[in-house]
């Protein structure tokens, strides 16, 4: 809490082109907290380097992610928008929290298991302690709520465990946060393999719809989406591909699954896929236009990064110095 306002924190890695999974599961939901909460939305570039990045790409994507935050309606006057590496307290608190996190806990993280399977040549310690840096991000701001997609819930649960453990030894240090997920869209699935999460690092370009894909590309990708051999448009665990498309259509149009089933009853997959593609393209068009406008103004984005980092640092310093004091680090003012 800050005063009488609850705090929201979330982050997105500038590690690839953002997908409609990132949009529907996370970014789109950030805005609803802007009015009533104190909100921190971070571009988590330090998390991104747990996997090898090309420096020029990482730099460019950091600007792009910030521009996309703003294009999705996050007003920098109402939200603290910033870049993680510009606030050194994140890495400092992460070190301390490493000492309050168990090896066994980190070994159980499914993202670590997945990513180490995918990057077998680079299973670095950062990949392993990734959730500790994430806990530092969250706890630095005394966060109450963390809006994320379902894949990040396990990390937020670990963050709660770390906070509780620290608080038990050093009472009243951290607010214990809670993960919040959207009702619909918390796990958008791959268009090529609907049993798998849609992921920005998927090598199959047809599996993923990017927020910045053009209209024709979006429609083409949905046309090719894997469904099943039936023809009925209905939500059903046996029909993962169709169910995923219903979710996406529902998220972009606001229609309920029942309304969608009625709308397409007796019509084929072809019609439905085209409608999902068009609805997605229509909904993303204004975000894309605003994004292009913002990205063209590098000086403005840099000014925002600077302002955001200054704001965030103010709060981060307060928590870090409280933690250091509790641990017994000498503080000379
Ligand atoms: P990567 O594929 O490289 O692991 P990612 O696509 O998961 O990356 P992140 O930057 O790790 O992207 O995630 C940013 C936010 O988007 C997180 O809150 C995450 O839960 C959410 N998110 C990512 N993919 C999906 C998805 N398919 N459906 C819903 N939410 C998602
Ligand atoms: N690990 C998250 C990104 C992330 C994050 C955070 C999300 C880093 N720090 C703090 C919420 C709160 C991911 O999506 N891979």
CSV table of N, CA, C and O in Angstrom, one decimal, residues 83-165:
chain,number,residue,atom,x,y,z
A,83,UNK,N,12.1,1.0,-17.1
A,83,UNK,CA,13.0,-0.1,-17.5
A,83,UNK,C,13.8,-0.6,-16.3
A,83,UNK,O,14.4,0.1,-15.6
A,84,UNK,N,13.7,-1.9,-16.1
A,84,UNK,CA,14.2,-2.6,-14.9
A,84,UNK,C,15.7,-2.2,-14.7
A,84,UNK,O,16.1,-1.9,-13.6
A,85,UNK,N,16.5,-2.3,-15.7
A,85,UNK,CA,18.0,-2.1,-15.5
A,85,UNK,C,18.3,-0.7,-15.1
A,85,UNK,O,19.5,-0.4,-14.7
A,86,UNK,N,17.4,0.2,-15.2
A,86,UNK,CA,17.7,1.6,-14.8
A,86,UNK,C,17.4,1.8,-13.4
A,86,UNK,O,17.6,2.9,-12.8
A,87,UNK,N,16.9,0.8,-12.7
A,87,UNK,CA,16.7,0.9,-11.2
A,87,UNK,C,17.5,-0.2,-10.5
A,87,UNK,O,17.0,-1.3,-10.5
A,88,UNK,N,18.6,0.2,-10.0
A,88,UNK,CA,19.6,-0.9,-9.6
A,88,UNK,C,19.1,-1.6,-8.4
A,88,UNK,O,19.6,-2.7,-8.1
A,89,UNK,N,18.1,-1.1,-7.7
A,89,UNK,CA,17.6,-1.8,-6.5
A,89,UNK,C,17.0,-3.2,-6.8
A,89,UNK,O,17.0,-4.0,-5.9
A,90,UNK,N,16.5,-3.4,-8.0
A,90,UNK,CA,16.0,-4.7,-8.4
A,90,UNK,C,17.0,-5.8,-8.2
A,90,UNK,O,16.8,-6.8,-7.5
A,91,UNK,N,18.2,-5.5,-8.8
A,91,UNK,CA,19.3,-6.5,-8.7
A,91,UNK,C,19.8,-6.7,-7.3
A,91,UNK,O,20.1,-7.8,-6.9
A,92,UNK,N,19.8,-5.6,-6.6
A,92,UNK,CA,20.3,-5.6,-5.2
A,92,UNK,C,19.4,-6.4,-4.3
A,92,UNK,O,19.9,-7.2,-3.5
A,93,UNK,N,18.1,-6.1,-4.4
A,93,UNK,CA,17.2,-6.9,-3.5
A,93,UNK,C,17.2,-8.4,-4.0
A,93,UNK,O,17.0,-9.3,-3.1
A,94,UNK,N,17.3,-8.6,-5.3
A,94,UNK,CA,17.3,-10.0,-5.7
A,94,UNK,C,18.4,-10.8,-5.0
A,94,UNK,O,18.2,-12.0,-4.6
A,95,UNK,N,19.6,-10.2,-4.9
A,95,UNK,CA,20.7,-10.9,-4.2
A,95,UNK,C,20.2,-11.3,-2.8
A,95,UNK,O,20.4,-12.4,-2.3
A,96,UNK,N,19.7,-10.3,-2.1
A,96,UNK,CA,19.3,-10.6,-0.7
A,96,UNK,C,18.2,-11.7,-0.7
A,96,UNK,O,18.3,-12.7,0.1
A,97,UNK,N,17.2,-11.6,-1.6
A,97,UNK,CA,16.2,-12.6,-1.6
A,97,UNK,C,16.7,-14.0,-2.0
A,97,UNK,O,16.1,-15.0,-1.6
A,98,UNK,N,17.8,-14.0,-2.8
A,98,UNK,CA,18.4,-15.3,-3.1
A,98,UNK,C,18.7,-16.1,-1.8
A,98,UNK,O,18.7,-17.3,-1.8
A,99,UNK,N,19.1,-15.4,-0.8
A,99,UNK,CA,19.5,-16.0,0.5
A,99,UNK,C,18.2,-16.4,1.3
A,99,UNK,O,18.4,-17.0,2.4
A,100,UNK,N,17.0,-16.1,0.8
A,100,UNK,CA,15.8,-16.5,1.4
A,100,UNK,C,15.0,-17.4,0.5
A,100,UNK,O,13.8,-17.6,0.7
A,101,UNK,N,15.6,-18.0,-0.5
A,101,UNK,CA,15.0,-18.9,-1.4
A,101,UNK,C,15.7,-20.2,-1.5
A,101,UNK,O,16.9,-20.2,-1.5
A,102,UNK,N,14.9,-21.3,-1.5
A,102,UNK,CA,15.6,-22.6,-1.4
A,102,UNK,C,15.8,-23.2,-2.8
A,102,UNK,O,15.0,-23.0,-3.7
A,103,UNK,N,16.9,-23.9,-2.9
A,103,UNK,CA,17.3,-24.5,-4.1
A,103,UNK,C,16.2,-25.4,-4.6
A,103,UNK,O,15.8,-25.4,-5.8
A,104,UNK,N,15.6,-26.2,-3.7
A,104,UNK,CA,14.5,-27.1,-4.0
A,104,UNK,C,13.3,-26.4,-4.6
A,104,UNK,O,12.7,-26.8,-5.6
A,105,UNK,N,13.0,-25.2,-4.1
A,105,UNK,CA,11.8,-24.4,-4.6
A,105,UNK,C,12.1,-24.0,-6.0
A,105,UNK,O,11.2,-24.1,-6.9
A,106,UNK,N,13.3,-23.5,-6.3
A,106,UNK,CA,13.6,-23.1,-7.7
A,106,UNK,C,13.6,-24.3,-8.6
A,106,UNK,O,13.2,-24.1,-9.8
A,107,UNK,N,14.0,-25.4,-8.1
A,107,UNK,CA,14.1,-26.6,-9.0
A,107,UNK,C,12.7,-27.1,-9.4
A,107,UNK,O,12.6,-27.8,-10.4
A,108,UNK,N,11.7,-26.7,-8.7
A,108,UNK,CA,10.3,-27.1,-9.0
A,108,UNK,C,9.6,-26.2,-10.0
A,108,UNK,O,8.5,-26.5,-10.5
A,109,UNK,N,10.2,-25.1,-10.4
A,109,UNK,CA,9.6,-24.1,-11.3
A,109,UNK,C,9.4,-24.7,-12.7
A,109,UNK,O,10.4,-25.1,-13.3
A,110,UNK,N,8.2,-24.7,-13.2
A,110,UNK,CA,8.0,-25.4,-14.5
A,110,UNK,C,8.7,-24.6,-15.6
A,110,UNK,O,9.2,-25.1,-16.6
A,111,UNK,N,8.7,-23.2,-15.5
A,111,UNK,CA,9.3,-22.4,-16.6
A,111,UNK,C,10.8,-22.7,-16.6
A,111,UNK,O,11.4,-22.8,-17.7
A,112,UNK,N,11.5,-22.9,-15.5
A,112,UNK,CA,12.9,-23.3,-15.5
A,112,UNK,C,13.1,-24.6,-16.2
A,112,UNK,O,14.0,-24.8,-17.1
A,113,UNK,N,12.2,-25.6,-15.9
A,113,UNK,CA,12.4,-26.9,-16.5
A,113,UNK,C,12.2,-26.8,-18.0
A,113,UNK,O,12.9,-27.3,-18.8
A,114,UNK,N,11.1,-26.0,-18.5
A,114,UNK,CA,10.9,-25.8,-19.9
A,114,UNK,C,12.0,-25.1,-20.6
A,114,UNK,O,12.5,-25.6,-21.6
A,115,UNK,N,12.5,-24.0,-20.0
A,115,UNK,CA,13.5,-23.2,-20.7
A,115,UNK,C,14.8,-23.9,-20.6
A,115,UNK,O,15.6,-23.8,-21.6
A,116,UNK,N,15.1,-24.7,-19.6
A,116,UNK,CA,16.4,-25.4,-19.7
A,116,UNK,C,16.4,-26.5,-20.7
A,116,UNK,O,17.4,-26.9,-21.3
A,117,UNK,N,15.2,-27.1,-20.9
A,117,UNK,CA,15.1,-28.1,-22.0
A,117,UNK,C,15.3,-27.4,-23.4
A,117,UNK,O,16.0,-28.0,-24.2
A,118,UNK,N,14.7,-26.2,-23.5
A,118,UNK,CA,14.8,-25.5,-24.8
A,118,UNK,C,16.2,-24.9,-25.0
A,118,UNK,O,16.6,-24.7,-26.2
A,119,UNK,N,16.9,-24.6,-24.0
A,119,UNK,CA,18.3,-23.9,-24.1
A,119,UNK,C,19.3,-24.8,-23.4
A,119,UNK,O,20.0,-24.3,-22.5
A,120,UNK,N,19.4,-26.0,-23.8
A,120,UNK,CA,20.2,-27.0,-23.1
A,120,UNK,C,21.7,-26.6,-23.1
A,120,UNK,O,22.5,-27.0,-22.2
A,121,UNK,N,22.1,-25.8,-24.0
A,121,UNK,CA,23.5,-25.3,-24.1
A,121,UNK,C,23.8,-24.2,-23.2
A,121,UNK,O,24.9,-23.7,-23.1
A,122,UNK,N,22.7,-23.6,-22.5
A,122,UNK,CA,23.0,-22.4,-21.7
A,122,UNK,C,22.0,-22.4,-20.5
A,122,UNK,O,21.2,-21.5,-20.3
A,123,UNK,N,22.2,-23.4,-19.7
A,123,UNK,CA,21.4,-23.5,-18.5
A,123,UNK,C,22.2,-22.7,-17.4
A,123,UNK,O,22.9,-23.3,-16.5
A,124,UNK,N,22.1,-21.4,-17.5
A,124,UNK,CA,22.9,-20.6,-16.6
A,124,UNK,C,22.1,-20.3,-15.2
A,124,UNK,O,20.9,-20.6,-15.1
A,125,UNK,N,22.9,-19.8,-14.3
A,125,UNK,CA,22.3,-19.6,-12.9
A,125,UNK,C,21.2,-18.6,-12.9
A,125,UNK,O,20.3,-18.6,-12.1
A,126,UNK,N,21.3,-17.6,-13.9
A,126,UNK,CA,20.3,-16.6,-14.0
A,126,UNK,C,18.9,-17.2,-14.4
A,126,UNK,O,17.9,-16.8,-13.9
A,127,UNK,N,19.0,-18.2,-15.2
A,127,UNK,CA,17.7,-18.9,-15.6
A,127,UNK,C,17.1,-19.6,-14.4
A,127,UNK,O,15.9,-19.6,-14.2
A,128,UNK,N,18.0,-20.1,-13.6
A,128,UNK,CA,17.5,-20.8,-12.3
A,128,UNK,C,16.9,-19.8,-11.3
A,128,UNK,O,15.9,-20.0,-10.7
A,129,UNK,N,17.6,-18.7,-11.1
A,129,UNK,CA,17.2,-17.7,-10.1
A,129,UNK,C,16.2,-16.6,-10.6
A,129,UNK,O,15.9,-15.7,-9.9
A,130,UNK,N,15.9,-16.8,-11.9
A,130,UNK,CA,14.9,-15.8,-12.5
A,130,UNK,C,13.7,-15.5,-11.6
A,130,UNK,O,13.4,-14.3,-11.4
A,131,UNK,N,13.1,-16.4,-11.0
A,131,UNK,CA,11.9,-16.1,-10.1
A,131,UNK,C,12.3,-15.2,-8.9
A,131,UNK,O,11.4,-14.5,-8.4
A,132,UNK,N,13.5,-15.3,-8.5
A,132,UNK,CA,13.9,-14.5,-7.4
A,132,UNK,C,14.0,-13.0,-7.8
A,132,UNK,O,13.6,-12.1,-7.0
A,133,UNK,N,14.5,-12.8,-9.0
A,133,UNK,CA,14.6,-11.4,-9.5
A,133,UNK,C,13.1,-10.9,-9.7
A,133,UNK,O,12.8,-9.7,-9.3
A,134,UNK,N,12.3,-11.8,-10.1
A,134,UNK,CA,10.8,-11.4,-10.3
A,134,UNK,C,10.2,-11.1,-8.9
A,134,UNK,O,9.4,-10.1,-8.8
A,135,UNK,N,10.6,-11.8,-7.9
A,135,UNK,CA,10.1,-11.5,-6.5
A,135,UNK,C,10.6,-10.2,-6.1
A,135,UNK,O,9.9,-9.4,-5.5
A,136,UNK,N,11.9,-9.9,-6.4
A,136,UNK,CA,12.4,-8.6,-6.0
A,136,UNK,C,11.6,-7.5,-6.7
A,136,UNK,O,11.3,-6.4,-6.1
A,137,UNK,N,11.3,-7.6,-8.0
A,137,UNK,CA,10.6,-6.6,-8.7
A,137,UNK,C,9.3,-6.3,-7.9
A,137,UNK,O,8.9,-5.1,-7.7
A,138,UNK,N,8.6,-7.4,-7.6
A,138,UNK,CA,7.3,-7.2,-7.0
A,138,UNK,C,7.4,-6.6,-5.6
A,138,UNK,O,6.7,-5.7,-5.2
A,139,UNK,N,8.3,-7.2,-4.8
A,139,UNK,CA,8.3,-6.8,-3.3
A,139,UNK,C,8.9,-5.4,-3.1
A,139,UNK,O,8.6,-4.8,-2.1
A,140,UNK,N,9.7,-5.0,-4.0
A,140,UNK,CA,10.3,-3.6,-3.9
A,140,UNK,C,9.3,-2.5,-3.7
A,140,UNK,O,9.5,-1.5,-3.2
A,141,UNK,N,8.1,-2.8,-4.4
A,141,UNK,CA,7.1,-1.7,-4.4
A,141,UNK,C,5.9,-2.0,-3.4
A,141,UNK,O,4.9,-1.4,-3.5
A,142,UNK,N,6.1,-3.0,-2.6
A,142,UNK,CA,5.1,-3.3,-1.6
A,142,UNK,C,3.8,-3.6,-2.3
A,142,UNK,O,2.7,-3.1,-2.0
A,143,UNK,N,3.9,-4.4,-3.4
A,143,UNK,CA,2.8,-4.7,-4.3
A,143,UNK,C,1.7,-5.5,-3.7
A,143,UNK,O,1.9,-6.5,-3.0
A,144,UNK,N,0.4,-5.1,-4.0
A,144,UNK,CA,-0.7,-5.9,-3.6
A,144,UNK,C,-1.2,-6.9,-4.7
A,144,UNK,O,-1.5,-8.0,-4.4
A,145,UNK,N,-1.2,-6.4,-5.9
A,145,UNK,CA,-1.7,-7.3,-7.0
A,145,UNK,C,-0.8,-7.3,-8.2
A,145,UNK,O,-0.2,-6.3,-8.6
A,146,UNK,N,-0.7,-8.5,-8.8
A,146,UNK,CA,0.2,-8.7,-9.9
A,146,UNK,C,-0.6,-9.3,-11.1
A,146,UNK,O,-0.9,-10.5,-11.1
A,147,UNK,N,-1.0,-8.5,-12.0
A,147,UNK,CA,-1.7,-9.0,-13.2
A,147,UNK,C,-0.8,-9.8,-14.1
A,147,UNK,O,0.1,-9.2,-14.7
A,148,UNK,N,-1.1,-11.1,-14.3
A,148,UNK,CA,-0.3,-11.9,-15.2
A,148,UNK,C,-1.1,-13.0,-15.9
A,148,UNK,O,-2.3,-13.2,-15.5
A,149,UNK,N,-0.5,-13.6,-16.9
A,149,UNK,CA,-1.1,-14.8,-17.5
A,149,UNK,C,-0.9,-16.0,-16.5
A,149,UNK,O,-0.1,-15.9,-15.6
A,150,UNK,N,-1.6,-17.1,-16.8
A,150,UNK,CA,-1.5,-18.3,-15.9
A,150,UNK,C,-0.1,-18.8,-15.7
A,150,UNK,O,0.2,-19.3,-14.7
A,151,UNK,N,0.7,-18.7,-16.8
A,151,UNK,CA,2.0,-19.3,-16.7
A,151,UNK,C,2.9,-18.7,-15.6
A,151,UNK,O,3.9,-19.3,-15.2
A,152,UNK,N,2.6,-17.5,-15.2
A,152,UNK,CA,3.4,-16.8,-14.2
A,152,UNK,C,2.9,-16.9,-12.8
A,152,UNK,O,3.5,-16.4,-11.8
A,153,UNK,N,1.8,-17.6,-12.6
A,153,UNK,CA,1.2,-17.7,-11.3
A,153,UNK,C,2.1,-18.5,-10.3
A,153,UNK,O,2.3,-18.1,-9.2
A,154,UNK,N,2.8,-19.5,-10.8
A,154,UNK,CA,3.7,-20.3,-10.0
A,154,UNK,C,4.8,-19.4,-9.4
A,154,UNK,O,5.2,-19.5,-8.3
A,155,UNK,N,5.3,-18.4,-10.3
A,155,UNK,CA,6.3,-17.5,-9.8
A,155,UNK,C,5.8,-16.6,-8.7
A,155,UNK,O,6.5,-16.2,-7.8
A,156,UNK,N,4.6,-16.1,-8.9
A,156,UNK,CA,4.0,-15.2,-7.9
A,156,UNK,C,3.8,-15.9,-6.6
A,156,UNK,O,4.0,-15.4,-5.5
A,157,UNK,N,3.4,-17.2,-6.7
A,157,UNK,CA,3.2,-18.0,-5.5
A,157,UNK,C,4.6,-18.1,-4.7
A,157,UNK,O,4.6,-18.0,-3.5
A,158,UNK,N,5.6,-18.4,-5.5
A,158,UNK,CA,7.0,-18.4,-4.9
A,158,UNK,C,7.3,-17.1,-4.2
A,158,UNK,O,7.9,-17.1,-3.1
A,159,UNK,N,7.0,-16.0,-4.9
A,159,UNK,CA,7.2,-14.7,-4.4
A,159,UNK,C,6.5,-14.5,-3.0
A,159,UNK,O,7.1,-14.0,-2.1
A,160,UNK,N,5.3,-15.0,-2.9
A,160,UNK,CA,4.6,-15.0,-1.7
A,160,UNK,C,5.3,-15.8,-0.6
A,160,UNK,O,5.4,-15.3,0.6
A,161,UNK,N,5.8,-16.9,-1.0
A,161,UNK,CA,6.5,-17.8,0.0
A,161,UNK,C,7.8,-17.1,0.5
A,161,UNK,O,8.1,-17.1,1.7
A,162,UNK,N,8.5,-16.4,-0.4
A,162,UNK,CA,9.7,-15.7,0.0
A,162,UNK,C,9.3,-14.5,0.9
A,162,UNK,O,10.0,-14.3,1.9
A,163,UNK,N,8.3,-13.8,0.6
A,163,UNK,CA,7.9,-12.7,1.4
A,163,UNK,C,7.5,-13.1,2.8
A,163,UNK,O,7.9,-12.5,3.8
A,164,UNK,N,6.7,-14.2,2.8
A,164,UNK,CA,6.3,-14.7,4.2
A,164,UNK,C,7.5,-15.2,5.0
A,164,UNK,O,7.5,-15.0,6.2
A,165,UNK,N,8.4,-15.9,4.3
A,165,UNK,CA,9.6,-16.3,5.0
A,165,UNK,C,10.4,-15.2,5.6
A,165,UNK,O,10.8,-15.2,6.8
